[in-house]
Amino acid sequence: MGRSAGMFEALEGGGAAVTLDEIEISILRSLAVQLLELIGPGAPEPDEDADPLAVLFAEGNEGPTERPSDPALIRLFPDAYGGPGPEDRKVDPQELAARSAEFRRFTENDLRSHKREDALAVVRSLDALTPGGDGAALLELTGELPLRWLGALNDLRLTIAARLDITEDDESAMLFRLPDDDPRKPMVMAYLWLGGLQETLIETL
């Protein structure tokens, strides 16, 4: 198909394209579906005639205030306050927790909806592919799809990183020293592969 397998390349006129084989399509789709299940439902669809502010502050539209217990969800929906910044360190921890809960209450449902749309865009894009006789298919992303895919790829990597307990500090050391018989090896390989897709997609934008 004239393109490097497994790497996004720029399309003339904008957008990106990548050649995927059947196994890669299956893995990507499976990961995106699992991400959808993890994220769960987002905010309900608003009435087109409703006042946006009224919708935002409607009791039924309020999101959770508690920090999620799943490490992967914590990566996807981190606290807005209480980070390593100097300003946060000056504030009482209980006050930071209250601020984070209030922020989460009014933003998490919308964030979930956005992440669901990104993951759904991946599933729909893959479902529309028709592999050729060699089992490979050319995926072309135009319009808003490259950004949708970037968001989903990032969320997938955050989720896998949480499952593997990967942090920025120990990422490289941990990733490249696992023996082949380590049960985490397939997830590590998926993490690295998704990183390559993400990096080359960014380069096309």
PDB file of C-alpha atoms in Angstrom:
ATOM      1  CA  MET A   1       0.000   0.000   0.000  1.00  0.00           C
ATOM      2  CA  GLY A   2       3.049   2.225  -0.173  1.00  0.00           C
ATOM      3  CA  ARG A   3       3.139   3.128   3.498  1.00  0.00           C
ATOM      4  CA  SER A   4       5.192   2.032   6.484  1.00  0.00           C
ATOM      5  CA  ALA A   5       3.262  -0.527   8.496  1.00  0.00           C
ATOM      6  CA  GLY A   6       2.445   0.516  12.040  1.00  0.00           C
ATOM      7  CA  MET A   7       3.428   4.161  11.600  1.00  0.00           C
ATOM      8  CA  PHE A   8       1.212   7.125  10.851  1.00  0.00           C
ATOM      9  CA  GLU A   9       2.157   9.280   7.887  1.00  0.00           C
ATOM     10  CA  ALA A  10       0.721  12.604   6.780  1.00  0.00           C
ATOM     11  CA  LEU A  11      -1.958  12.694   4.107  1.00  0.00           C
ATOM     12  CA  GLU A  12      -1.850  15.282   1.371  1.00  0.00           C
ATOM     13  CA  GLY A  13      -4.377  17.959   2.206  1.00  0.00           C
ATOM     14  CA  GLY A  14      -4.339  17.133   5.927  1.00  0.00           C
ATOM     15  CA  GLY A  15      -4.937  14.109   8.074  1.00  0.00           C
ATOM     16  CA  ALA A  16      -2.981  10.944   8.725  1.00  0.00           C
ATOM     17  CA  ALA A  17      -2.860   7.367   7.460  1.00  0.00           C
ATOM     18  CA  VAL A  18      -1.494   4.084   8.780  1.00  0.00           C
ATOM     19  CA  THR A  19      -1.448   0.523   7.464  1.00  0.00           C
ATOM     20  CA  LEU A  20      -2.669  -2.035  10.018  1.00  0.00           C
ATOM     21  CA  ASP A  21      -2.816  -5.800   9.743  1.00  0.00           C
ATOM     22  CA  GLU A  22      -5.716  -7.881  11.055  1.00  0.00           C
ATOM     23  CA  ILE A  23      -4.034  -8.633  14.378  1.00  0.00           C
ATOM     24  CA  GLU A  24      -3.263  -4.955  14.992  1.00  0.00           C
ATOM     25  CA  ILE A  25      -6.839  -4.003  14.118  1.00  0.00           C
ATOM     26  CA  SER A  26      -8.161  -6.647  16.509  1.00  0.00           C
ATOM     27  CA  ILE A  27      -5.864  -5.542  19.348  1.00  0.00           C
ATOM     28  CA  LEU A  28      -6.672  -1.855  18.917  1.00  0.00           C
ATOM     29  CA  ARG A  29     -10.399  -2.527  18.797  1.00  0.00           C
ATOM     30  CA  SER A  30     -10.278  -4.772  21.861  1.00  0.00           C
ATOM     31  CA  LEU A  31      -8.310  -2.192  23.844  1.00  0.00           C
ATOM     32  CA  ALA A  32     -10.704   0.602  22.831  1.00  0.00           C
ATOM     33  CA  VAL A  33     -13.741  -1.470  23.859  1.00  0.00           C
ATOM     34  CA  GLN A  34     -12.119  -2.247  27.218  1.00  0.00           C
ATOM     35  CA  LEU A  35     -11.434   1.463  27.661  1.00  0.00           C
ATOM     36  CA  LEU A  36     -15.112   2.226  27.004  1.00  0.00           C
ATOM     37  CA  GLU A  37     -16.114  -0.300  29.656  1.00  0.00           C
ATOM     38  CA  LEU A  38     -13.650   1.207  32.130  1.00  0.00           C
ATOM     39  CA  ILE A  39     -14.746   4.802  31.520  1.00  0.00           C
ATOM     40  CA  GLY A  40     -18.453   4.056  31.799  1.00  0.00           C
ATOM     41  CA  PRO A  41     -21.247   6.499  30.892  1.00  0.00           C
ATOM     42  CA  GLY A  42     -20.638  10.207  30.797  1.00  0.00           C
ATOM     43  CA  ALA A  43     -22.988  13.156  31.034  1.00  0.00           C
ATOM     44  CA  PRO A  44     -26.521  12.665  29.660  1.00  0.00           C
ATOM     45  CA  GLU A  45     -27.343  14.259  26.316  1.00  0.00           C
ATOM     46  CA  PRO A  46     -28.580  17.829  27.001  1.00  0.00           C
ATOM     47  CA  ASP A  47     -31.816  19.266  25.676  1.00  0.00           C
ATOM     48  CA  GLU A  48     -30.912  21.463  22.685  1.00  0.00           C
ATOM     49  CA  ASP A  49     -33.245  24.199  23.954  1.00  0.00           C
ATOM     50  CA  ALA A  50     -31.992  24.108  27.541  1.00  0.00           C
ATOM     51  CA  ASP A  51     -29.945  26.879  29.121  1.00  0.00           C
ATOM     52  CA  PRO A  52     -26.318  25.609  29.202  1.00  0.00           C
ATOM     53  CA  LEU A  53     -25.765  26.990  32.699  1.00  0.00           C
ATOM     54  CA  ALA A  54     -28.963  25.401  33.950  1.00  0.00           C
ATOM     55  CA  VAL A  55     -27.846  22.077  32.499  1.00  0.00           C
ATOM     56  CA  LEU A  56     -24.413  22.367  34.108  1.00  0.00           C
ATOM     57  CA  PHE A  57     -25.820  22.970  37.573  1.00  0.00           C
ATOM     58  CA  ALA A  58     -28.792  20.606  37.321  1.00  0.00           C
ATOM     59  CA  GLU A  59     -28.717  18.132  40.196  1.00  0.00           C
ATOM     60  CA  GLY A  60     -29.023  15.121  37.914  1.00  0.00           C
ATOM     61  CA  ASN A  61     -26.030  16.207  35.861  1.00  0.00           C
ATOM     62  CA  GLU A  62     -23.634  16.516  38.760  1.00  0.00           C
ATOM     63  CA  GLY A  63     -20.732  14.127  38.647  1.00  0.00           C
ATOM     64  CA  PRO A  64     -19.001  12.235  41.456  1.00  0.00           C
ATOM     65  CA  THR A  65     -17.070  14.059  44.129  1.00  0.00           C
ATOM     66  CA  GLU A  66     -15.034  11.109  45.389  1.00  0.00           C
ATOM     67  CA  ARG A  67     -11.681  10.221  43.909  1.00  0.00           C
ATOM     68  CA  PRO A  68     -11.948   6.896  42.029  1.00  0.00           C
ATOM     69  CA  SER A  69     -10.372   3.857  43.669  1.00  0.00           C
ATOM     70  CA  ASP A  70      -9.181   2.202  40.446  1.00  0.00           C
ATOM     71  CA  PRO A  71      -5.588   3.319  39.704  1.00  0.00           C
ATOM     72  CA  ALA A  72      -6.372   3.479  35.985  1.00  0.00           C
ATOM     73  CA  LEU A  73      -9.338   5.787  36.580  1.00  0.00           C
ATOM     74  CA  ILE A  74      -7.172   7.943  38.823  1.00  0.00           C
ATOM     75  CA  ARG A  75      -4.784   8.376  35.874  1.00  0.00           C
ATOM     76  CA  LEU A  76      -7.684   9.196  33.532  1.00  0.00           C
ATOM     77  CA  PHE A  77      -9.480  11.486  36.001  1.00  0.00           C
ATOM     78  CA  PRO A  78      -6.812  12.926  38.315  1.00  0.00           C
ATOM     79  CA  ASP A  79      -7.468  15.422  41.074  1.00  0.00           C
ATOM     80  CA  ALA A  80      -7.428  19.004  39.873  1.00  0.00           C
ATOM     81  CA  TYR A  81      -5.648  20.166  43.021  1.00  0.00           C
ATOM     82  CA  GLY A  82      -3.087  18.693  45.370  1.00  0.00           C
ATOM     83  CA  GLY A  83      -0.321  18.277  42.818  1.00  0.00           C
ATOM     84  CA  PRO A  84       3.386  18.971  43.244  1.00  0.00           C
ATOM     85  CA  GLY A  85       3.073  22.672  42.406  1.00  0.00           C
ATOM     86  CA  PRO A  86       4.290  25.229  44.971  1.00  0.00           C
ATOM     87  CA  GLU A  87       0.867  26.904  45.226  1.00  0.00           C
ATOM     88  CA  ASP A  88      -0.838  23.636  46.164  1.00  0.00           C
ATOM     89  CA  ARG A  89       1.774  22.926  48.830  1.00  0.00           C
ATOM     90  CA  LYS A  90       0.809  26.162  50.603  1.00  0.00           C
ATOM     91  CA  VAL A  91      -2.838  25.121  51.034  1.00  0.00           C
ATOM     92  CA  ASP A  92      -4.250  22.882  53.756  1.00  0.00           C
ATOM     93  CA  PRO A  93      -4.691  19.291  52.420  1.00  0.00           C
ATOM     94  CA  GLN A  94      -8.335  19.200  53.492  1.00  0.00           C
ATOM     95  CA  GLU A  95      -8.996  22.418  51.587  1.00  0.00           C
ATOM     96  CA  LEU A  96      -7.290  20.964  48.506  1.00  0.00           C
ATOM     97  CA  ALA A  97      -9.418  17.821  48.791  1.00  0.00           C
ATOM     98  CA  ALA A  98     -12.575  19.944  48.991  1.00  0.00           C
ATOM     99  CA  ARG A  99     -11.545  21.974  45.939  1.00  0.00           C
ATOM    100  CA  SER A 100     -10.809  18.789  43.967  1.00  0.00           C
ATOM    101  CA  ALA A 101     -14.166  17.277  44.926  1.00  0.00           C
ATOM    102  CA  GLU A 102     -16.022  20.395  43.799  1.00  0.00           C
ATOM    103  CA  PHE A 103     -14.106  20.527  40.520  1.00  0.00           C
ATOM    104  CA  ARG A 104     -14.726  16.829  39.908  1.00  0.00           C
ATOM    105  CA  ARG A 105     -18.432  17.296  40.619  1.00  0.00           C
ATOM    106  CA  PHE A 106     -18.915  19.705  37.713  1.00  0.00           C
ATOM    107  CA  THR A 107     -16.367  18.372  35.206  1.00  0.00           C
ATOM    108  CA  GLU A 108     -15.934  14.602  35.441  1.00  0.00           C
ATOM    109  CA  ASN A 109     -19.126  13.601  33.615  1.00  0.00           C
ATOM    110  CA  ASP A 110     -18.271  15.824  30.663  1.00  0.00           C
ATOM    111  CA  LEU A 111     -14.705  14.515  30.656  1.00  0.00           C
ATOM    112  CA  ARG A 112     -16.013  10.955  30.642  1.00  0.00           C
ATOM    113  CA  SER A 113     -18.254  11.784  27.692  1.00  0.00           C
ATOM    114  CA  HIS A 114     -15.316  13.268  25.785  1.00  0.00           C
ATOM    115  CA  LYS A 115     -13.133  10.239  26.459  1.00  0.00           C
ATOM    116  CA  ARG A 116     -15.956   7.914  25.412  1.00  0.00           C
ATOM    117  CA  GLU A 117     -16.323   9.786  22.125  1.00  0.00           C
ATOM    118  CA  ASP A 118     -12.589   9.428  21.496  1.00  0.00           C
ATOM    119  CA  ALA A 119     -12.665   5.679  22.143  1.00  0.00           C
ATOM    120  CA  LEU A 120     -15.845   5.251  20.084  1.00  0.00           C
ATOM    121  CA  ALA A 121     -14.173   7.072  17.189  1.00  0.00           C
ATOM    122  CA  VAL A 122     -11.395   4.471  17.269  1.00  0.00           C
ATOM    123  CA  VAL A 123     -13.863   1.561  17.277  1.00  0.00           C
ATOM    124  CA  ARG A 124     -15.933   3.041  14.447  1.00  0.00           C
ATOM    125  CA  SER A 125     -12.853   3.808  12.350  1.00  0.00           C
ATOM    126  CA  LEU A 126     -11.604   0.246  12.712  1.00  0.00           C
ATOM    127  CA  ASP A 127     -15.023  -1.260  12.025  1.00  0.00           C
ATOM    128  CA  ALA A 128     -15.163   0.629   8.733  1.00  0.00           C
ATOM    129  CA  LEU A 129     -11.928  -0.957   7.470  1.00  0.00           C
ATOM    130  CA  THR A 130     -11.903  -3.679   4.831  1.00  0.00           C
ATOM    131  CA  PRO A 131      -8.653  -5.677   4.961  1.00  0.00           C
ATOM    132  CA  GLY A 132      -7.205  -6.692   1.612  1.00  0.00           C
ATOM    133  CA  GLY A 133      -6.041 -10.107   0.518  1.00  0.00           C
ATOM    134  CA  ASP A 134      -2.885  -9.782   2.621  1.00  0.00           C
ATOM    135  CA  GLY A 135      -4.973  -9.005   5.704  1.00  0.00           C
ATOM    136  CA  ALA A 136      -3.792  -5.374   5.848  1.00  0.00           C
ATOM    137  CA  ALA A 137      -5.953  -2.276   5.642  1.00  0.00           C
ATOM    138  CA  LEU A 138      -5.198   1.391   5.163  1.00  0.00           C
ATOM    139  CA  LEU A 139      -6.708   3.594   7.852  1.00  0.00           C
ATOM    140  CA  GLU A 140      -7.118   7.256   6.889  1.00  0.00           C
ATOM    141  CA  LEU A 141      -7.978   9.861   9.510  1.00  0.00           C
ATOM    142  CA  THR A 142      -9.256  13.278   8.471  1.00  0.00           C
ATOM    143  CA  GLY A 143     -11.245  16.091  10.043  1.00  0.00           C
ATOM    144  CA  GLU A 144     -11.476  15.692  13.818  1.00  0.00           C
ATOM    145  CA  LEU A 145     -10.463  12.013  13.778  1.00  0.00           C
ATOM    146  CA  PRO A 146      -6.690  12.518  14.233  1.00  0.00           C
ATOM    147  CA  LEU A 147      -7.334  14.412  17.477  1.00  0.00           C
ATOM    148  CA  ARG A 148      -9.923  11.839  18.567  1.00  0.00           C
ATOM    149  CA  TRP A 149      -7.381   9.093  18.002  1.00  0.00           C
ATOM    150  CA  LEU A 150      -4.673  11.029  19.834  1.00  0.00           C
ATOM    151  CA  GLY A 151      -6.935  11.357  22.853  1.00  0.00           C
ATOM    152  CA  ALA A 152      -7.832   7.661  22.824  1.00  0.00           C
ATOM    153  CA  LEU A 153      -4.230   6.510  22.345  1.00  0.00           C
ATOM    154  CA  ASN A 154      -3.155   8.673  25.269  1.00  0.00           C
ATOM    155  CA  ASP A 155      -5.942   7.262  27.461  1.00  0.00           C
ATOM    156  CA  LEU A 156      -5.027   3.712  26.488  1.00  0.00           C
ATOM    157  CA  ARG A 157      -1.389   4.293  27.417  1.00  0.00           C
ATOM    158  CA  LEU A 158      -2.372   5.881  30.732  1.00  0.00           C
ATOM    159  CA  THR A 159      -4.576   2.878  31.509  1.00  0.00           C
ATOM    160  CA  ILE A 160      -1.877   0.333  30.676  1.00  0.00           C
ATOM    161  CA  ALA A 161       0.704   2.364  32.598  1.00  0.00           C
ATOM    162  CA  ALA A 162      -1.552   2.222  35.661  1.00  0.00           C
ATOM    163  CA  ARG A 163      -2.008  -1.538  35.318  1.00  0.00           C
ATOM    164  CA  LEU A 164       1.771  -2.006  35.021  1.00  0.00           C
ATOM    165  CA  ASP A 165       2.517   0.607  37.689  1.00  0.00           C
ATOM    166  CA  ILE A 166       4.662   2.543  35.232  1.00  0.00           C
ATOM    167  CA  THR A 167       5.728   6.040  36.197  1.00  0.00           C
ATOM    168  CA  GLU A 168       7.736   8.553  34.181  1.00  0.00           C
ATOM    169  CA  ASP A 169      10.725   7.994  36.443  1.00  0.00           C
ATOM    170  CA  ASP A 170      11.023   4.218  36.077  1.00  0.00           C
ATOM    171  CA  GLU A 171       9.342   3.711  32.691  1.00  0.00           C
ATOM    172  CA  SER A 172      12.369   2.954  30.524  1.00  0.00           C
ATOM    173  CA  ALA A 173      14.196   0.783  33.059  1.00  0.00           C
ATOM    174  CA  MET A 174      11.142  -1.343  33.724  1.00  0.00           C
ATOM    175  CA  LEU A 175      10.026  -1.685  30.106  1.00  0.00           C
ATOM    176  CA  PHE A 176      13.244  -2.954  28.578  1.00  0.00           C
ATOM    177  CA  ARG A 177      14.341  -5.404  31.274  1.00  0.00           C
ATOM    178  CA  LEU A 178      11.356  -7.754  31.418  1.00  0.00           C
ATOM    179  CA  PRO A 179      12.158 -11.330  30.378  1.00  0.00           C
ATOM    180  CA  ASP A 180      10.096 -12.793  27.559  1.00  0.00           C
ATOM    181  CA  ASP A 181       8.298 -15.185  29.913  1.00  0.00           C
ATOM    182  CA  ASP A 182       7.092 -12.363  32.197  1.00  0.00           C
ATOM    183  CA  PRO A 183       3.256 -12.274  32.084  1.00  0.00           C
ATOM    184  CA  ARG A 184       3.381  -8.486  31.816  1.00  0.00           C
ATOM    185  CA  LYS A 185       5.408  -8.614  28.603  1.00  0.00           C
ATOM    186  CA  PRO A 186       2.393  -8.478  26.198  1.00  0.00           C
ATOM    187  CA  MET A 187       1.038  -5.388  27.976  1.00  0.00           C
ATOM    188  CA  VAL A 188       4.454  -3.763  27.859  1.00  0.00           C
ATOM    189  CA  MET A 189       4.701  -4.456  24.129  1.00  0.00           C
ATOM    190  CA  ALA A 190       1.222  -2.986  23.620  1.00  0.00           C
ATOM    191  CA  TYR A 191       2.247   0.083  25.646  1.00  0.00           C
ATOM    192  CA  LEU A 192       5.316   0.629  23.481  1.00  0.00           C
ATOM    193  CA  TRP A 193       3.401   0.036  20.252  1.00  0.00           C
ATOM    194  CA  LEU A 194       0.696   2.511  21.236  1.00  0.00           C
ATOM    195  CA  GLY A 195       3.436   4.985  22.061  1.00  0.00           C
ATOM    196  CA  GLY A 196       4.851   4.625  18.550  1.00  0.00           C
ATOM    197  CA  LEU A 197       1.427   5.172  17.019  1.00  0.00           C
ATOM    198  CA  GLN A 198       0.867   8.210  19.206  1.00  0.00           C
ATOM    199  CA  GLU A 199       4.275   9.725  18.437  1.00  0.00           C
ATOM    200  CA  THR A 200       3.971   9.315  14.664  1.00  0.00           C
ATOM    201  CA  LEU A 201       0.388  10.632  14.693  1.00  0.00           C
ATOM    202  CA  ILE A 202       1.561  13.734  16.559  1.00  0.00           C
ATOM    203  CA  GLU A 203       4.266  14.234  13.933  1.00  0.00           C
ATOM    204  CA  THR A 204       1.636  14.354  11.172  1.00  0.00           C
ATOM    205  CA  LEU A 205      -0.286  17.221  12.795  1.00  0.00           C
TER     206      LEU A 205
END
